[in-house]
Short mmCIF file of N, CA and C in Angstrom, two decimals:
data_model
loop_
_atom_site.label_atom_id
_atom_site.label_comp_id
_atom_site.label_asym_id
_atom_site.label_seq_id
_atom_site.Cartn_x
_atom_site.Cartn_y
_atom_site.Cartn_z
N LEU A 24 0.84 -1.23 0.02
CA LEU A 24 0.04 -0.01 -0.07
C LEU A 24 0.87 1.27 0.00
N ILE A 25 1.91 1.29 0.80
CA ILE A 25 2.70 2.47 0.89
C ILE A 25 3.49 2.71 -0.51
N ALA A 26 3.84 1.49 -1.04
CA ALA A 26 4.49 1.66 -2.40
C ALA A 26 3.63 2.32 -3.50
N ALA A 27 2.30 1.90 -3.38
CA ALA A 27 1.22 2.55 -4.31
C ALA A 27 1.00 4.00 -3.91
N ASP A 28 0.99 4.27 -2.62
CA ASP A 28 0.88 5.60 -2.09
C ASP A 28 1.95 6.59 -2.65
N ILE A 29 3.24 6.12 -2.60
CA ILE A 29 4.27 6.94 -3.10
C ILE A 29 4.17 7.29 -4.53
N VAL A 30 3.66 6.27 -5.41
CA VAL A 30 3.40 6.59 -6.90
C VAL A 30 2.26 7.58 -6.84
N ALA A 31 1.21 7.40 -6.10
CA ALA A 31 0.05 8.33 -6.14
C ALA A 31 0.34 9.76 -5.70
N VAL A 32 1.15 9.79 -4.66
CA VAL A 32 1.46 11.20 -4.17
C VAL A 32 2.39 11.91 -5.18
N THR A 33 3.18 11.11 -5.93
CA THR A 33 4.14 11.70 -6.95
C THR A 33 3.22 12.23 -8.05
N ALA A 34 2.25 11.28 -8.49
CA ALA A 34 1.44 11.58 -9.68
C ALA A 34 0.52 12.77 -9.50
N TYR A 35 0.08 12.90 -8.11
CA TYR A 35 -0.95 14.01 -7.84
C TYR A 35 -0.31 15.08 -6.90
N ARG A 36 1.05 15.29 -7.02
CA ARG A 36 1.75 16.10 -6.04
C ARG A 36 1.22 17.55 -6.18
N ARG A 37 0.75 18.03 -7.33
CA ARG A 37 0.20 19.46 -7.44
C ARG A 37 -1.18 19.53 -7.22
N GLU A 38 -1.94 18.29 -7.11
CA GLU A 38 -3.43 18.47 -6.98
C GLU A 38 -3.87 17.89 -5.62
N VAL A 39 -3.93 18.67 -4.71
CA VAL A 39 -4.25 18.27 -3.39
C VAL A 39 -4.98 19.45 -2.58
N SER A 40 -5.86 19.22 -1.88
CA SER A 40 -6.49 20.27 -0.98
C SER A 40 -5.91 20.05 0.56
N TRP A 41 -4.91 20.76 0.72
CA TRP A 41 -4.26 20.71 2.01
C TRP A 41 -5.14 21.05 3.21
N PRO A 42 -6.06 22.23 3.13
CA PRO A 42 -7.02 22.54 4.17
C PRO A 42 -7.69 21.24 4.68
N HIS A 43 -8.31 20.47 3.69
CA HIS A 43 -9.04 19.29 4.11
C HIS A 43 -8.14 18.25 4.90
N LEU A 44 -6.91 18.10 4.43
CA LEU A 44 -5.99 17.16 5.10
C LEU A 44 -5.62 17.61 6.45
N VAL A 45 -5.38 18.91 6.69
CA VAL A 45 -5.11 19.46 7.98
C VAL A 45 -6.19 19.17 8.98
N ARG A 46 -7.47 19.36 8.53
CA ARG A 46 -8.51 19.20 9.28
C ARG A 46 -8.71 17.57 9.75
N LEU A 47 -8.36 16.76 8.78
CA LEU A 47 -8.63 15.35 8.98
C LEU A 47 -7.46 14.62 9.72
N PHE A 48 -6.24 14.88 9.48
CA PHE A 48 -5.12 14.13 10.00
C PHE A 48 -5.06 13.95 11.50
N PRO A 49 -5.28 15.03 12.35
CA PRO A 49 -5.24 14.68 13.90
C PRO A 49 -6.25 13.75 14.25
N TRP A 50 -7.62 13.88 13.61
CA TRP A 50 -8.64 12.96 13.95
C TRP A 50 -8.30 11.55 13.48
N ALA A 51 -7.74 11.49 12.35
CA ALA A 51 -7.35 10.22 11.77
C ALA A 51 -6.33 9.36 12.63
N ALA A 52 -5.36 10.23 13.04
CA ALA A 52 -4.33 9.69 14.01
C ALA A 52 -4.87 9.08 15.24
N ALA A 53 -5.88 9.91 15.84
CA ALA A 53 -6.53 9.45 17.06
C ALA A 53 -7.41 8.16 16.80
N GLY A 54 -8.02 8.05 15.57
CA GLY A 54 -8.70 6.88 15.21
C GLY A 54 -7.86 5.59 15.08
N VAL A 55 -6.71 5.77 14.53
CA VAL A 55 -5.72 4.74 14.40
C VAL A 55 -5.27 4.20 15.80
N VAL A 56 -5.12 5.17 16.74
CA VAL A 56 -4.74 4.74 18.12
C VAL A 56 -5.88 3.95 18.70
N ILE A 57 -7.20 4.39 18.57
CA ILE A 57 -8.34 3.71 19.03
C ILE A 57 -8.40 2.42 18.45
N GLY A 58 -8.16 2.33 17.18
CA GLY A 58 -8.20 1.05 16.43
C GLY A 58 -7.20 0.05 17.04
N TYR A 59 -6.03 0.59 17.23
CA TYR A 59 -4.89 -0.29 17.88
C TYR A 59 -5.41 -0.86 19.21
N LEU A 60 -6.03 0.03 20.06
CA LEU A 60 -6.36 -0.32 21.34
C LEU A 60 -7.50 -1.42 21.48
N ILE A 61 -8.40 -1.39 20.44
CA ILE A 61 -9.43 -2.36 20.45
C ILE A 61 -9.25 -3.55 19.40
N MET A 62 -8.19 -3.51 18.82
CA MET A 62 -7.82 -4.56 17.92
C MET A 62 -7.79 -5.95 18.66
N GLY A 63 -8.56 -6.96 18.19
CA GLY A 63 -8.56 -8.11 18.86
C GLY A 63 -9.57 -8.22 19.99
N ARG A 64 -10.26 -7.15 20.35
CA ARG A 64 -11.25 -7.24 21.50
C ARG A 64 -12.56 -7.22 20.89
N ILE A 65 -12.80 -7.13 19.69
CA ILE A 65 -14.10 -7.22 19.13
C ILE A 65 -14.08 -8.17 17.87
N ASP A 66 -15.18 -8.92 17.81
CA ASP A 66 -15.31 -9.91 16.82
C ASP A 66 -15.22 -9.43 15.42
N SER A 67 -14.29 -10.07 14.53
CA SER A 67 -14.04 -9.55 13.17
C SER A 67 -15.35 -9.53 12.34
N LEU A 68 -16.28 -10.45 12.54
CA LEU A 68 -17.46 -10.45 11.68
C LEU A 68 -18.38 -9.31 12.08
N THR A 69 -18.36 -9.06 13.34
CA THR A 69 -19.23 -7.88 13.93
C THR A 69 -18.68 -6.61 13.39
N THR A 70 -17.41 -6.48 13.32
CA THR A 70 -16.70 -5.28 12.86
C THR A 70 -16.95 -5.17 11.24
N GLN A 71 -16.93 -6.17 10.60
CA GLN A 71 -17.11 -6.12 9.03
C GLN A 71 -18.60 -5.69 8.87
N ARG A 72 -19.49 -6.20 9.60
CA ARG A 72 -20.98 -5.92 9.34
C ARG A 72 -21.13 -4.48 9.71
N LEU A 73 -20.61 -3.92 10.80
CA LEU A 73 -20.75 -2.64 11.33
C LEU A 73 -20.20 -1.60 10.32
N ILE A 74 -19.08 -1.91 9.65
CA ILE A 74 -18.46 -1.01 8.58
C ILE A 74 -19.37 -1.08 7.51
N GLY A 75 -19.96 -2.20 7.10
CA GLY A 75 -20.96 -2.33 5.92
C GLY A 75 -22.10 -1.49 6.09
N VAL A 76 -22.69 -1.47 7.31
CA VAL A 76 -23.77 -0.63 7.64
C VAL A 76 -23.49 0.75 7.55
N ILE A 77 -22.29 1.24 8.10
CA ILE A 77 -21.88 2.66 8.01
C ILE A 77 -21.77 3.06 6.58
N LEU A 78 -21.17 2.23 5.76
CA LEU A 78 -20.87 2.64 4.33
C LEU A 78 -22.25 2.79 3.60
N VAL A 79 -23.09 1.77 3.70
CA VAL A 79 -24.38 1.87 2.93
C VAL A 79 -25.21 3.08 3.45
N ALA A 80 -25.12 3.40 4.75
CA ALA A 80 -25.81 4.52 5.31
C ALA A 80 -25.17 5.69 4.72
N LEU A 81 -23.92 5.82 4.64
CA LEU A 81 -23.28 7.11 4.12
C LEU A 81 -23.56 7.29 2.74
N VAL A 82 -23.55 6.17 1.91
CA VAL A 82 -24.04 6.33 0.50
C VAL A 82 -25.47 6.86 0.34
N GLY A 83 -26.34 6.19 1.25
CA GLY A 83 -27.69 6.69 1.18
C GLY A 83 -27.88 8.21 1.45
N LEU A 84 -27.03 8.62 2.56
CA LEU A 84 -27.16 10.07 2.92
C LEU A 84 -26.61 10.99 1.82
N GLN A 85 -25.54 10.54 1.22
CA GLN A 85 -24.95 11.46 0.17
C GLN A 85 -25.89 11.40 -1.00
N TRP A 86 -26.41 10.36 -1.43
CA TRP A 86 -27.32 10.27 -2.43
C TRP A 86 -28.61 11.28 -2.21
N TRP A 87 -29.04 11.13 -0.98
CA TRP A 87 -30.16 12.16 -0.50
C TRP A 87 -29.73 13.53 -0.61
N ARG A 88 -28.45 13.84 -0.18
CA ARG A 88 -27.95 15.26 -0.19
C ARG A 88 -27.86 15.78 -1.62
N SER A 89 -27.48 14.94 -2.55
CA SER A 89 -27.25 15.33 -3.94
C SER A 89 -28.63 15.46 -4.53
N ARG A 90 -29.67 14.75 -4.19
CA ARG A 90 -30.98 14.88 -4.83
C ARG A 90 -31.78 15.95 -4.24
N SER A 91 -31.51 16.27 -2.97
CA SER A 91 -32.36 17.37 -2.23
C SER A 91 -31.66 18.78 -2.50
N GLY A 92 -30.44 18.84 -3.02
CA GLY A 92 -29.85 20.09 -3.14
C GLY A 92 -29.06 20.56 -1.99
N ALA A 93 -28.87 19.71 -0.99
CA ALA A 93 -28.16 20.12 0.24
C ALA A 93 -26.72 19.58 0.04
N VAL A 94 -26.05 20.29 -0.92
CA VAL A 94 -24.72 19.97 -1.21
C VAL A 94 -23.79 21.15 -0.93
N ALA A 95 -22.49 20.65 -0.79
CA ALA A 95 -21.47 21.74 -0.26
C ALA A 95 -21.21 22.66 -1.42
N LYS A 96 -20.61 23.86 -1.14
CA LYS A 96 -20.11 24.86 -2.18
C LYS A 96 -18.92 24.19 -2.89
N PRO A 97 -18.43 24.81 -3.97
CA PRO A 97 -17.30 24.30 -4.62
C PRO A 97 -16.19 24.16 -3.62
N ALA A 98 -15.28 23.28 -3.97
CA ALA A 98 -14.29 22.87 -3.01
C ALA A 98 -13.44 23.97 -2.28
N GLU A 99 -13.00 24.99 -3.05
CA GLU A 99 -12.11 25.95 -2.31
C GLU A 99 -13.11 26.88 -1.37
N GLU A 100 -14.36 26.82 -1.39
CA GLU A 100 -15.13 27.70 -0.63
C GLU A 100 -15.80 26.79 0.52
N THR A 101 -15.45 25.53 0.50
CA THR A 101 -15.98 24.61 1.47
C THR A 101 -15.26 24.64 2.72
N HIS A 102 -16.11 24.82 3.87
CA HIS A 102 -15.49 24.84 5.15
C HIS A 102 -16.42 23.84 6.01
N PRO A 103 -16.08 22.52 5.94
CA PRO A 103 -16.99 21.60 6.71
C PRO A 103 -17.06 21.81 8.17
N HIS A 104 -18.23 21.54 8.69
CA HIS A 104 -18.31 21.56 10.11
C HIS A 104 -17.29 20.80 10.82
N PRO A 105 -16.74 21.26 11.87
CA PRO A 105 -15.53 20.43 12.58
C PRO A 105 -16.03 19.18 13.04
N LEU A 106 -17.35 19.06 13.30
CA LEU A 106 -17.78 17.68 13.64
C LEU A 106 -17.76 16.69 12.59
N LEU A 107 -18.02 17.08 11.36
CA LEU A 107 -17.96 16.19 10.22
C LEU A 107 -16.58 15.82 9.94
N SER A 108 -15.62 16.74 10.00
CA SER A 108 -14.15 16.35 9.83
C SER A 108 -13.82 15.40 10.85
N GLY A 109 -14.14 15.75 12.19
CA GLY A 109 -13.80 14.90 13.23
C GLY A 109 -14.23 13.46 13.23
N LEU A 110 -15.64 13.26 12.85
CA LEU A 110 -16.23 12.00 12.69
C LEU A 110 -15.66 11.21 11.48
N THR A 111 -15.32 11.98 10.46
CA THR A 111 -14.77 11.19 9.32
C THR A 111 -13.45 10.79 9.50
N GLY A 112 -12.53 11.68 10.24
CA GLY A 112 -11.18 11.41 10.43
C GLY A 112 -11.03 10.11 11.50
N VAL A 113 -11.89 10.20 12.55
CA VAL A 113 -11.87 9.14 13.57
C VAL A 113 -12.23 7.85 12.92
N SER A 114 -13.44 7.84 12.13
CA SER A 114 -13.90 6.69 11.51
C SER A 114 -12.87 6.07 10.60
N ALA A 115 -12.36 6.97 9.80
CA ALA A 115 -11.25 6.39 8.75
C ALA A 115 -10.11 5.93 9.48
N GLY A 116 -9.55 6.48 10.58
CA GLY A 116 -8.44 5.89 11.27
C GLY A 116 -8.76 4.65 11.97
N ILE A 117 -9.95 4.43 12.64
CA ILE A 117 -10.32 3.19 13.22
C ILE A 117 -10.45 2.10 12.18
N THR A 118 -11.21 2.38 11.07
CA THR A 118 -11.49 1.39 10.01
C THR A 118 -10.16 0.85 9.26
N THR A 119 -9.25 1.90 9.08
CA THR A 119 -8.07 1.51 8.43
C THR A 119 -7.11 0.68 9.30
N MET A 120 -7.29 0.90 10.61
CA MET A 120 -6.39 0.24 11.52
C MET A 120 -6.82 -1.34 11.67
N ILE A 121 -8.19 -1.44 11.90
CA ILE A 121 -8.68 -2.74 12.10
C ILE A 121 -9.11 -3.58 10.89
N ALA A 122 -9.37 -2.92 9.71
CA ALA A 122 -9.85 -3.53 8.61
C ALA A 122 -9.36 -3.11 7.26
N ASN A 123 -8.42 -2.13 7.30
CA ASN A 123 -8.04 -1.55 5.92
C ASN A 123 -9.11 -1.14 5.08
N ALA A 124 -10.20 -0.63 5.69
CA ALA A 124 -11.52 -0.30 4.92
C ALA A 124 -11.76 1.20 4.99
N ALA A 125 -10.82 2.00 5.06
CA ALA A 125 -11.19 3.53 5.10
C ALA A 125 -11.40 4.12 3.84
N GLY A 126 -11.00 3.52 2.74
CA GLY A 126 -11.25 4.21 1.48
C GLY A 126 -12.66 4.62 1.21
N PRO A 127 -13.61 3.74 1.37
CA PRO A 127 -15.06 4.25 1.07
C PRO A 127 -15.50 5.38 1.89
N ILE A 128 -15.10 5.52 3.22
CA ILE A 128 -15.34 6.48 4.11
C ILE A 128 -14.89 7.79 3.57
N MET A 129 -13.60 7.73 3.14
CA MET A 129 -12.94 8.95 2.49
C MET A 129 -13.71 9.34 1.21
N ILE A 130 -14.04 8.41 0.50
CA ILE A 130 -14.80 8.67 -0.79
C ILE A 130 -15.94 9.42 -0.55
N ILE A 131 -16.87 8.98 0.41
CA ILE A 131 -18.00 9.72 0.73
C ILE A 131 -17.83 11.12 1.23
N TYR A 132 -16.79 11.37 2.11
CA TYR A 132 -16.45 12.66 2.58
C TYR A 132 -16.07 13.55 1.53
N LEU A 133 -15.08 13.08 0.70
CA LEU A 133 -14.64 14.00 -0.45
C LEU A 133 -15.67 14.27 -1.47
N LEU A 134 -16.49 13.28 -1.74
CA LEU A 134 -17.72 13.48 -2.60
C LEU A 134 -18.58 14.65 -2.00
N ALA A 135 -18.80 14.60 -0.69
CA ALA A 135 -19.60 15.63 0.00
C ALA A 135 -18.95 16.99 -0.16
N MET A 136 -17.62 17.09 -0.14
CA MET A 136 -16.87 18.21 -0.29
C MET A 136 -16.83 18.86 -1.74
N ARG A 137 -17.31 18.06 -2.68
CA ARG A 137 -17.50 18.45 -4.06
C ARG A 137 -16.21 18.79 -4.68
N LEU A 138 -15.13 17.95 -4.41
CA LEU A 138 -13.80 18.18 -4.87
C LEU A 138 -13.78 17.78 -6.35
N PRO A 139 -13.18 18.60 -7.32
CA PRO A 139 -12.80 18.08 -8.58
C PRO A 139 -12.13 16.84 -8.54
N LYS A 140 -12.23 15.96 -9.63
CA LYS A 140 -11.82 14.57 -9.54
C LYS A 140 -10.23 14.48 -9.36
N MET A 141 -9.54 15.41 -10.02
CA MET A 141 -8.01 15.36 -9.75
C MET A 141 -7.57 15.71 -8.34
N ILE A 142 -8.32 16.78 -7.85
CA ILE A 142 -7.92 17.06 -6.29
C ILE A 142 -8.50 16.07 -5.42
N PHE A 143 -9.64 15.48 -5.80
CA PHE A 143 -10.21 14.42 -4.94
C PHE A 143 -9.16 13.25 -4.90
N MET A 144 -8.60 12.94 -5.94
CA MET A 144 -7.65 11.70 -6.00
C MET A 144 -6.37 12.12 -5.22
N GLY A 145 -5.86 13.37 -5.47
CA GLY A 145 -4.52 13.77 -4.80
C GLY A 145 -4.84 13.86 -3.34
N THR A 146 -5.96 14.39 -2.93
CA THR A 146 -6.18 14.58 -1.46
C THR A 146 -6.32 13.23 -0.76
N SER A 147 -6.86 12.30 -1.48
CA SER A 147 -7.07 11.00 -0.97
C SER A 147 -5.62 10.28 -1.00
N ALA A 148 -4.83 10.45 -1.99
CA ALA A 148 -3.49 9.84 -2.02
C ALA A 148 -2.68 10.35 -0.91
N TRP A 149 -2.72 11.61 -0.67
CA TRP A 149 -1.84 12.15 0.42
C TRP A 149 -2.42 11.69 1.89
N PHE A 150 -3.73 11.59 1.97
CA PHE A 150 -4.29 11.16 3.24
C PHE A 150 -3.86 9.85 3.54
N PHE A 151 -3.90 8.96 2.66
CA PHE A 151 -3.60 7.49 2.91
C PHE A 151 -2.17 7.24 3.04
N PHE A 152 -1.37 7.95 2.20
CA PHE A 152 0.15 7.88 2.43
C PHE A 152 0.61 8.26 3.92
N ALA A 153 0.01 9.34 4.30
CA ALA A 153 0.37 9.82 5.73
C ALA A 153 -0.21 8.78 6.88
N VAL A 154 -1.51 8.39 6.64
CA VAL A 154 -2.12 7.50 7.57
C VAL A 154 -1.30 6.13 7.53
N ASN A 155 -1.03 5.54 6.36
CA ASN A 155 -0.38 4.35 6.30
C ASN A 155 1.00 4.28 6.88
N LEU A 156 1.75 5.42 6.67
CA LEU A 156 3.02 5.55 7.43
C LEU A 156 2.89 5.63 8.87
N PHE A 157 1.85 6.30 9.37
CA PHE A 157 1.50 6.49 10.76
C PHE A 157 1.14 5.12 11.35
N LYS A 158 0.55 4.29 10.66
CA LYS A 158 0.23 2.96 11.13
C LYS A 158 1.30 1.99 11.28
N VAL A 159 2.41 2.13 10.75
CA VAL A 159 3.43 1.14 10.64
C VAL A 159 3.88 0.66 11.95
N PRO A 160 4.23 1.53 13.02
CA PRO A 160 4.65 0.99 14.28
C PRO A 160 3.63 0.31 15.04
N PHE A 161 2.36 0.76 14.80
CA PHE A 161 1.19 0.05 15.39
C PHE A 161 0.95 -1.39 14.84
N SER A 162 1.07 -1.47 13.59
CA SER A 162 0.91 -2.76 12.91
C SER A 162 2.02 -3.67 13.25
N TYR A 163 3.21 -3.21 13.33
CA TYR A 163 4.43 -3.95 13.71
C TYR A 163 4.22 -4.43 15.22
N SER A 164 3.71 -3.62 16.03
CA SER A 164 3.51 -4.03 17.46
C SER A 164 2.54 -5.10 17.50
N LEU A 165 1.48 -5.12 16.75
CA LEU A 165 0.39 -6.14 16.63
C LEU A 165 0.85 -7.42 16.02
N GLY A 166 2.00 -7.40 15.29
CA GLY A 166 2.49 -8.58 14.67
C GLY A 166 1.95 -8.67 13.20
N LEU A 167 1.31 -7.56 12.68
CA LEU A 167 0.73 -7.55 11.49
C LEU A 167 1.84 -7.35 10.43
N ILE A 168 2.95 -6.79 10.73
CA ILE A 168 4.08 -6.72 9.82
C ILE A 168 5.23 -7.56 10.36
N ASN A 169 5.59 -8.53 9.58
CA ASN A 169 6.67 -9.46 9.88
C ASN A 169 7.37 -9.86 8.65
N LEU A 170 8.25 -10.76 8.76
CA LEU A 170 9.00 -11.24 7.65
C LEU A 170 8.13 -11.93 6.54
N GLY A 171 7.08 -12.63 7.11
CA GLY A 171 6.19 -13.36 6.08
C GLY A 171 5.37 -12.19 5.33
N SER A 172 4.83 -11.32 6.21
CA SER A 172 4.03 -10.34 5.50
C SER A 172 4.79 -9.50 4.55
N LEU A 173 6.08 -9.27 4.89
CA LEU A 173 6.93 -8.34 3.99
C LEU A 173 7.20 -9.04 2.63
N SER A 174 7.39 -10.50 2.69
CA SER A 174 7.63 -11.20 1.49
C SER A 174 6.28 -11.18 0.52
N VAL A 175 5.20 -11.19 1.15
CA VAL A 175 3.96 -11.14 0.30
C VAL A 175 3.86 -9.71 -0.20
N SER A 176 4.24 -8.80 0.64
CA SER A 176 4.18 -7.35 0.09
C SER A 176 5.07 -7.21 -1.08
N LEU A 177 6.31 -7.63 -0.96
CA LEU A 177 7.20 -7.63 -2.12
C LEU A 177 6.55 -8.08 -3.42
N LEU A 178 5.81 -9.11 -3.33
CA LEU A 178 5.27 -9.70 -4.53
C LEU A 178 4.05 -8.88 -4.98
N LEU A 179 3.37 -8.26 -4.12
CA LEU A 179 2.29 -7.35 -4.53
C LEU A 179 2.57 -5.91 -5.01
N ILE A 180 3.84 -5.43 -4.68
CA ILE A 180 4.15 -4.17 -4.95
C ILE A 180 3.99 -3.76 -6.51
N PRO A 181 4.61 -4.65 -7.42
CA PRO A 181 4.34 -4.31 -8.89
C PRO A 181 2.93 -4.13 -9.23
N PHE A 182 2.00 -4.93 -8.68
CA PHE A 182 0.59 -4.89 -9.05
C PHE A 182 -0.07 -3.49 -8.52
N SER A 183 0.42 -3.12 -7.20
CA SER A 183 -0.14 -1.87 -6.66
C SER A 183 0.39 -0.75 -7.31
N VAL A 184 1.62 -0.81 -7.75
CA VAL A 184 2.23 0.31 -8.55
C VAL A 184 1.60 0.50 -9.84
N ALA A 185 1.44 -0.63 -10.54
CA ALA A 185 0.73 -0.68 -11.85
C ALA A 185 -0.67 -0.06 -11.80
N GLY A 186 -1.44 -0.49 -10.64
CA GLY A 186 -2.73 0.02 -10.51
C GLY A 186 -2.82 1.55 -10.34
N ALA A 187 -1.85 2.02 -9.53
CA ALA A 187 -1.66 3.44 -9.24
C ALA A 187 -1.42 4.21 -10.55
N ILE A 188 -0.54 3.69 -11.42
CA ILE A 188 -0.15 4.38 -12.63
C ILE A 188 -1.48 4.31 -13.59
N THR A 189 -2.06 3.16 -13.69
CA THR A 189 -3.13 3.06 -14.60
C THR A 189 -4.28 3.97 -14.17
N GLY A 190 -4.58 4.09 -12.92
CA GLY A 190 -5.59 4.95 -12.44
C GLY A 190 -5.39 6.31 -12.86
N ARG A 191 -4.11 6.80 -12.71
CA ARG A 191 -3.90 8.23 -13.07
C ARG A 191 -4.08 8.43 -14.62
N LEU A 192 -3.82 7.38 -15.48
CA LEU A 192 -4.00 7.60 -16.90
C LEU A 192 -5.47 7.58 -17.18
N LEU A 193 -6.29 6.64 -16.48
CA LEU A 193 -7.67 6.49 -16.79
C LEU A 193 -8.55 7.61 -16.40
N ILE A 194 -8.22 8.26 -15.26
CA ILE A 194 -8.96 9.31 -14.76
C ILE A 194 -9.18 10.57 -15.54
N LYS A 195 -8.17 10.70 -16.47
CA LYS A 195 -8.17 11.92 -17.32
C LYS A 195 -9.29 11.83 -18.26
N HIS A 196 -9.76 10.62 -18.65
CA HIS A 196 -10.82 10.42 -19.63
C HIS A 196 -12.22 10.13 -19.03
N ILE A 197 -12.45 10.34 -17.74
CA ILE A 197 -13.66 10.23 -17.04
C ILE A 197 -14.04 11.69 -16.69
N ASP A 198 -15.40 12.03 -17.11
CA ASP A 198 -15.80 13.28 -16.74
C ASP A 198 -16.31 13.23 -15.25
N GLN A 199 -16.47 14.57 -14.68
CA GLN A 199 -16.76 14.72 -13.30
C GLN A 199 -17.90 13.90 -12.69
N LYS A 200 -19.03 14.09 -13.52
CA LYS A 200 -20.18 13.39 -12.99
C LYS A 200 -20.15 11.88 -13.11
N LEU A 201 -19.50 11.33 -14.10
CA LEU A 201 -19.26 9.82 -14.10
C LEU A 201 -18.41 9.39 -13.03
N PHE A 202 -17.32 10.23 -12.77
CA PHE A 202 -16.36 9.93 -11.64
C PHE A 202 -17.12 9.86 -10.39
N GLU A 203 -18.00 10.73 -10.10
CA GLU A 203 -18.72 10.82 -8.82
C GLU A 203 -19.72 9.51 -8.78
N LEU A 204 -20.33 9.29 -9.94
CA LEU A 204 -21.30 8.13 -9.87
C LEU A 204 -20.53 6.91 -9.60
N LEU A 205 -19.42 6.61 -10.37
CA LEU A 205 -18.62 5.44 -9.96
C LEU A 205 -18.16 5.39 -8.63
N ALA A 206 -17.78 6.52 -8.02
CA ALA A 206 -17.30 6.44 -6.66
C ALA A 206 -18.39 5.95 -5.81
N MET A 207 -19.65 6.55 -5.94
CA MET A 207 -20.75 6.12 -5.20
C MET A 207 -21.05 4.64 -5.32
N VAL A 208 -21.16 4.19 -6.63
CA VAL A 208 -21.42 2.78 -6.84
C VAL A 208 -20.48 1.87 -6.26
N LEU A 209 -19.15 2.15 -6.45
CA LEU A 209 -18.18 1.19 -5.86
C LEU A 209 -18.13 1.38 -4.38
N THR A 210 -18.56 2.35 -3.66
CA THR A 210 -18.60 2.49 -2.25
C THR A 210 -19.84 1.60 -1.79
N LEU A 211 -20.89 1.74 -2.49
CA LEU A 211 -22.14 0.97 -2.15
C LEU A 211 -21.90 -0.59 -2.23
N LEU A 212 -21.12 -0.95 -3.36
CA LEU A 212 -20.90 -2.29 -3.56
C LEU A 212 -19.88 -2.84 -2.39
N ALA A 213 -18.84 -1.96 -1.98
CA ALA A 213 -18.02 -2.31 -0.79
C ALA A 213 -18.83 -2.55 0.42
N GLY A 214 -19.80 -1.62 0.69
CA GLY A 214 -20.55 -1.75 1.84
C GLY A 214 -21.47 -3.13 1.84
N LEU A 215 -22.03 -3.25 0.68
CA LEU A 215 -22.89 -4.53 0.67
C LEU A 215 -22.08 -5.80 0.69
N ARG A 216 -20.90 -5.70 0.18
CA ARG A 216 -20.00 -6.86 0.30
C ARG A 216 -19.69 -7.24 1.69
N LEU A 217 -19.52 -6.10 2.46
CA LEU A 217 -18.96 -6.35 3.79
C LEU A 217 -20.28 -6.85 4.66
N LEU A 218 -21.50 -6.42 4.29
CA LEU A 218 -22.70 -6.75 4.95
C LEU A 218 -23.10 -8.31 4.67
N LEU A 219 -22.93 -8.73 3.42
CA LEU A 219 -23.52 -9.89 2.95
C LEU A 219 -22.53 -11.02 2.90
N PHE A 220 -21.20 -10.73 2.70
CA PHE A 220 -20.23 -11.88 2.47
C PHE A 220 -19.23 -11.92 3.53
#
């Protein structure tokens, strides 16, 4: 993941909303710590289903907001309520620590902020690069990073890097509305998968 993050932040180095990241990072760090403390103390299936419910609910809320006209102003004018940034950051931190499932949560948050697709991708890339680096000592402490996991990671690095590069090339050919629709549909599918399988 970190190898793909490095490619992503290099590719989107000029396309990022730092104000959003500054709001989210402290809360996400707190969420990682909470996830570390509760890791192994809650049933994995229960955790999976809970995350699935949250994702489906967030997709429903975002769909309702887009239909009702209750949408954010353009990205550079958007100042989300501190509670929204806090809840998103903590939720993303917890879910990435215990299940590596924070991507859909960030998708919904960034869609709600109405970020243009390239800034959306860059902001997401920088967020996960920082959070994944922050997670390393916690993951090591839990035994999630070891010689066995590193050997698997080395095999997967070429695929994750290829995915990051391909994504950058493809996104240029997708218009903003289709991009937002795809993000919503994929998030819904991720939530349903966690709920049902």
